[in-house]
N, CA, C and O atoms as CSV, one atom per row, in Angstrom:
chain,resi,resn,atom,element,x,y,z
A,1,UNK,N,N,0.716,-1.169,-0.032
A,1,UNK,CA,C,0.010,0.086,0.151
A,1,UNK,C,C,0.863,1.262,0.113
A,1,UNK,O,O,1.802,1.347,0.906
A,2,UNK,N,N,0.591,2.300,-0.851
A,2,UNK,CA,C,1.310,3.384,-0.938
A,2,UNK,C,C,0.642,4.529,-0.104
A,2,UNK,O,O,-0.500,4.891,-0.387
A,3,UNK,N,N,1.318,5.080,0.884
A,3,UNK,CA,C,0.764,6.188,1.753
A,3,UNK,C,C,0.721,7.557,1.045
A,3,UNK,O,O,1.395,7.947,0.092
A,4,UNK,N,N,-0.203,8.167,1.722
A,4,UNK,CA,C,-0.121,9.737,1.010
A,4,UNK,C,C,0.981,10.341,1.509
A,4,UNK,O,O,1.462,9.992,2.587
A,5,UNK,N,N,1.448,11.236,0.826
A,5,UNK,CA,C,2.788,11.993,1.082
A,5,UNK,C,C,2.609,12.548,2.469
A,5,UNK,O,O,1.564,13.102,2.810
A,6,UNK,N,N,3.791,12.369,3.374
A,6,UNK,CA,C,3.921,12.965,4.556
A,6,UNK,C,C,3.438,12.119,5.588
A,6,UNK,O,O,3.945,12.212,6.705
A,7,UNK,N,N,2.326,11.126,5.320
A,7,UNK,CA,C,1.753,10.353,6.394
A,7,UNK,C,C,2.677,9.446,7.175
A,7,UNK,O,O,2.532,9.281,8.386
A,8,UNK,N,N,3.652,8.845,6.453
A,8,UNK,CA,C,4.853,8.011,7.101
A,8,UNK,C,C,5.648,9.059,8.038
A,8,UNK,O,O,5.925,8.648,9.165
A,9,UNK,N,N,5.962,10.093,7.765
A,9,UNK,CA,C,6.765,11.105,8.382
A,9,UNK,C,C,5.964,11.410,9.602
A,9,UNK,O,O,6.561,11.397,10.678
A,10,UNK,N,N,4.738,11.673,9.578
A,10,UNK,CA,C,3.888,11.885,10.902
A,10,UNK,C,C,3.733,10.809,11.875
A,10,UNK,O,O,3.678,10.959,13.096
A,11,UNK,N,N,3.659,9.551,11.138
A,11,UNK,CA,C,3.709,8.297,12.061
A,11,UNK,C,C,5.027,8.251,12.746
A,11,UNK,O,O,5.061,8.032,13.957
A,12,UNK,N,N,6.237,8.464,11.985
A,12,UNK,CA,C,7.342,8.237,12.574
A,12,UNK,C,C,7.772,9.205,13.685
A,12,UNK,O,O,8.545,8.885,14.588
A,13,UNK,N,N,7.166,10.506,13.536
A,13,UNK,CA,C,7.225,11.447,14.646
A,13,UNK,C,C,6.314,10.832,15.933
A,13,UNK,O,O,6.779,10.791,17.072
A,14,UNK,N,N,5.149,10.425,15.646
A,14,UNK,CA,C,4.544,9.725,16.775
A,14,UNK,C,C,5.230,8.627,17.404
A,14,UNK,O,O,5.232,8.450,18.623
A,15,UNK,N,N,5.882,7.800,16.465
A,15,UNK,CA,C,6.765,6.674,17.133
A,15,UNK,C,C,7.879,7.250,17.940
A,15,UNK,O,O,8.172,6.715,19.009
A,16,UNK,N,N,8.583,8.399,17.472
A,16,UNK,CA,C,9.504,8.868,18.136
A,16,UNK,C,C,9.014,9.206,19.800
A,16,UNK,O,O,9.646,8.833,20.788
A,17,UNK,N,N,7.835,9.938,19.819
A,17,UNK,CA,C,7.322,10.258,20.967
A,17,UNK,C,C,6.837,9.252,22.013
A,17,UNK,O,O,6.859,9.421,23.232
A,18,UNK,N,N,6.348,8.066,21.279
A,18,UNK,CA,C,6.126,6.819,21.961
A,18,UNK,C,C,7.409,6.290,22.771
A,18,UNK,O,O,7.468,6.137,23.990
A,19,UNK,N,N,8.430,6.044,21.825
A,19,UNK,CA,C,9.752,5.347,22.305
A,19,UNK,C,C,10.260,6.421,23.335
A,19,UNK,O,O,10.713,5.968,24.386
A,20,UNK,N,N,10.246,7.513,23.202
A,20,UNK,CA,C,10.738,8.508,24.358
A,20,UNK,C,C,10.000,8.265,25.524
A,20,UNK,O,O,10.630,8.081,26.566
A,21,UNK,N,N,8.547,8.226,25.535
A,21,UNK,CA,C,7.798,7.971,26.780
A,21,UNK,C,C,8.129,6.576,27.344
A,21,UNK,O,O,8.152,6.461,28.569
A,22,UNK,N,N,8.366,5.598,26.638
A,22,UNK,CA,C,8.773,4.291,26.951
A,22,UNK,C,C,10.149,4.404,27.955
A,22,UNK,O,O,10.253,3.953,29.096
A,23,UNK,N,N,10.997,5.024,27.303
A,23,UNK,CA,C,12.282,5.289,28.101
A,23,UNK,C,C,12.070,5.987,29.416
A,23,UNK,O,O,12.523,5.521,30.461
A,24,UNK,N,N,11.350,7.155,29.362
A,24,UNK,CA,C,10.980,7.868,30.557
A,24,UNK,C,C,10.411,7.192,31.590
A,24,UNK,O,O,10.841,7.260,32.741
A,25,UNK,N,N,9.219,6.369,31.167
A,25,UNK,CA,C,8.564,5.561,32.221
A,25,UNK,C,C,9.378,4.632,32.782
A,25,UNK,O,O,9.285,4.452,33.996
A,26,UNK,N,N,10.228,3.948,32.086
A,26,UNK,CA,C,11.227,2.910,32.554
A,26,UNK,C,C,12.116,3.477,33.564
A,26,UNK,O,O,12.258,2.991,34.686
A,27,UNK,N,N,12.764,4.617,33.092
A,27,UNK,CA,C,13.569,5.229,34.065
A,27,UNK,C,C,13.072,5.739,35.320
A,27,UNK,O,O,13.733,5.778,36.357
A,28,UNK,N,N,11.536,6.241,35.143
A,28,UNK,CA,C,10.997,6.715,36.419
A,28,UNK,C,C,10.617,5.284,37.240
A,28,UNK,O,O,10.579,5.243,38.469
A,29,UNK,N,N,10.391,4.328,36.529
A,29,UNK,CA,C,9.939,3.200,37.340
A,29,UNK,C,C,11.040,2.592,38.261
A,29,UNK,O,O,10.828,2.036,39.338
A,30,UNK,N,N,12.212,2.782,37.684
A,30,UNK,CA,C,13.666,2.192,38.256
A,30,UNK,C,C,13.793,3.069,39.426
A,30,UNK,O,O,13.936,2.587,40.550
A,31,UNK,N,N,13.744,4.477,39.193
A,31,UNK,CA,C,13.759,5.316,40.296
A,31,UNK,C,C,13.068,5.022,41.536
A,31,UNK,O,O,13.566,4.868,42.651
A,32,UNK,N,N,11.672,4.958,41.135
A,32,UNK,CA,C,10.658,4.713,42.186
A,32,UNK,C,C,11.167,3.215,42.965
A,32,UNK,O,O,11.131,3.114,44.191
A,33,UNK,N,N,11.551,2.300,42.239
A,33,UNK,CA,C,11.859,0.881,42.815
A,33,UNK,C,C,13.261,1.338,43.693
A,33,UNK,O,O,13.292,0.951,44.861
A,34,UNK,N,N,14.190,1.981,43.289
A,34,UNK,CA,C,15.347,2.300,44.315
A,34,UNK,C,C,14.928,3.027,45.399
A,34,UNK,O,O,15.483,2.821,46.479
A,35,UNK,N,N,13.877,4.001,45.295
A,35,UNK,CA,C,13.479,4.721,46.408
A,35,UNK,C,C,12.682,4.002,47.316
A,35,UNK,O,O,12.513,4.491,48.433
A,36,UNK,N,N,12.126,2.848,47.010
A,36,UNK,CA,C,11.469,1.956,47.748
A,36,UNK,C,C,9.901,2.021,47.530
A,36,UNK,O,O,9.144,1.417,48.289
A,37,UNK,N,N,9.477,2.720,46.544
A,37,UNK,CA,C,8.034,3.021,46.253
A,37,UNK,C,C,7.541,1.863,45.298
A,37,UNK,O,O,7.268,2.012,44.107
A,38,UNK,N,N,7.465,0.572,46.084
A,38,UNK,CA,C,7.089,-0.584,45.061
A,38,UNK,C,C,5.749,-0.292,44.284
A,38,UNK,O,O,5.756,-0.441,43.062
A,39,UNK,N,N,4.677,0.087,44.880
A,39,UNK,CA,C,3.533,0.260,44.225
A,39,UNK,C,C,3.617,1.113,43.037
A,39,UNK,O,O,3.050,0.782,41.996
A,40,UNK,N,N,4.321,2.235,43.140
A,40,UNK,CA,C,4.400,3.233,42.133
A,40,UNK,C,C,5.345,2.655,41.083
A,40,UNK,O,O,5.067,2.787,39.891
A,41,UNK,N,N,6.363,2.071,41.443
A,41,UNK,CA,C,7.242,1.333,40.460
A,41,UNK,C,C,6.484,0.319,39.588
A,41,UNK,O,O,6.629,0.222,38.370
A,42,UNK,N,N,5.653,-0.431,40.352
A,42,UNK,CA,C,4.792,-1.333,39.287
A,42,UNK,C,C,3.772,-0.596,38.646
A,42,UNK,O,O,3.468,-1.049,37.542
A,43,UNK,N,N,3.154,0.408,39.015
A,43,UNK,CA,C,2.189,1.165,38.227
A,43,UNK,C,C,2.940,1.925,36.833
A,43,UNK,O,O,2.453,1.980,35.704
A,44,UNK,N,N,3.964,2.354,37.180
A,44,UNK,CA,C,5.013,3.150,36.109
A,44,UNK,C,C,5.491,2.199,35.196
A,44,UNK,O,O,5.483,2.449,33.990
A,45,UNK,N,N,5.955,1.010,35.695
A,45,UNK,CA,C,6.252,-0.137,34.804
A,45,UNK,C,C,5.328,-0.406,33.914
A,45,UNK,O,O,5.590,-0.358,32.712
A,46,UNK,N,N,4.098,-0.732,34.383
A,46,UNK,CA,C,2.947,-0.996,33.699
A,46,UNK,C,C,2.674,-0.116,32.419
A,46,UNK,O,O,2.527,-0.532,31.270
A,47,UNK,N,N,2.638,1.211,32.870
A,47,UNK,CA,C,2.663,2.097,31.897
A,47,UNK,C,C,3.588,2.123,30.655
A,47,UNK,O,O,3.274,2.363,29.489
A,48,UNK,N,N,4.904,1.795,31.218
A,48,UNK,CA,C,5.998,1.528,30.102
A,48,UNK,C,C,5.672,0.355,29.253
A,48,UNK,O,O,5.951,0.452,28.058
A,49,UNK,N,N,5.140,-0.704,29.671
A,49,UNK,CA,C,4.889,-1.738,28.869
A,49,UNK,C,C,3.509,-1.530,27.922
A,49,UNK,O,O,3.457,-2.042,26.804
A,50,UNK,N,N,2.504,-0.808,28.417
A,50,UNK,CA,C,1.513,-0.370,27.822
A,50,UNK,C,C,2.011,0.611,26.421
A,50,UNK,O,O,1.675,0.379,25.259
A,51,UNK,N,N,2.683,1.476,26.774
A,51,UNK,CA,C,3.489,2.204,25.581
A,51,UNK,C,C,4.252,1.398,24.556
A,51,UNK,O,O,4.211,1.644,23.351
A,52,UNK,N,N,5.051,0.280,25.187
A,52,UNK,CA,C,5.565,-0.620,24.128
A,52,UNK,C,C,4.724,-1.331,23.256
A,52,UNK,O,O,5.028,-1.701,22.122
A,53,UNK,N,N,3.562,-1.523,23.879
A,53,UNK,CA,C,2.412,-2.455,22.990
A,53,UNK,C,C,1.949,-1.373,21.939
A,53,UNK,O,O,1.828,-1.686,20.755
A,54,UNK,N,N,1.693,-0.095,22.390
A,54,UNK,CA,C,1.195,1.018,21.361
A,54,UNK,C,C,2.406,1.135,20.324
A,54,UNK,O,O,2.165,0.959,19.130
A,55,UNK,N,N,3.596,1.404,20.718
A,55,UNK,CA,C,4.679,1.346,19.801
A,55,UNK,C,C,4.841,0.309,18.713
A,55,UNK,O,O,5.213,0.564,17.567
A,56,UNK,N,N,4.473,-1.093,19.264
A,56,UNK,CA,C,4.683,-2.192,18.475
A,56,UNK,C,C,3.466,-2.111,17.373
A,56,UNK,O,O,3.696,-2.327,16.183
A,57,UNK,N,N,2.388,-1.842,17.771
A,57,UNK,CA,C,1.121,-1.609,16.978
A,57,UNK,C,C,1.559,-0.513,15.874
A,57,UNK,O,O,1.409,-0.778,14.682
A,58,UNK,N,N,2.085,0.683,16.276
A,58,UNK,CA,C,2.376,1.529,15.179
A,58,UNK,C,C,3.360,1.481,14.365
A,58,UNK,O,O,3.366,2.194,13.361
A,59,UNK,N,N,4.433,0.573,14.674
A,59,UNK,CA,C,5.408,0.071,13.965
A,59,UNK,C,C,4.815,-0.874,12.826
A,59,UNK,O,O,5.204,-0.848,11.658
A,60,UNK,N,N,3.952,-1.600,13.261
A,60,UNK,CA,C,3.206,-2.494,12.320
A,60,UNK,C,C,2.464,-1.696,11.089
A,60,UNK,O,O,2.484,-2.056,9.912
A,61,UNK,N,N,1.807,-0.540,11.616
A,61,UNK,CA,C,1.144,0.196,10.705
A,61,UNK,C,C,2.048,0.827,9.568
A,61,UNK,O,O,1.777,0.799,8.368
A,62,UNK,N,N,3.223,1.429,10.174
A,62,UNK,CA,C,4.306,2.061,9.462
A,62,UNK,C,C,4.695,1.105,8.348
A,62,UNK,O,O,4.589,1.405,7.159
A,63,UNK,N,N,5.131,-0.010,8.769
A,63,UNK,CA,C,5.874,-1.059,7.838
A,63,UNK,C,C,4.701,-1.523,6.857
A,63,UNK,O,O,4.962,-1.871,5.706
A,64,UNK,N,N,3.482,-1.515,7.328
A,64,UNK,CA,C,2.452,-1.815,6.106
A,64,UNK,C,C,2.223,-0.842,5.091
A,64,UNK,O,O,1.751,-1.113,3.987
A,65,UNK,N,N,2.604,0.436,5.520
A,65,UNK,CA,C,2.508,1.478,4.488
A,65,UNK,C,C,3.854,1.319,3.693
A,65,UNK,O,O,4.098,2.057,2.738
């Protein structure tokens, strides 16, 4: 499938934001773990995993185009 001009560029920008969010959530989860905030660590880590799933789906869409 051929994407309209610029669509892949926009999707790549969104992917960049998702990958950045994954890194930020992961680092903050580790910080919470280090500080002894176990419940917060697990919640933030869950958010990181959710972002990974979103990024995986987006990558599939980009590769399809």
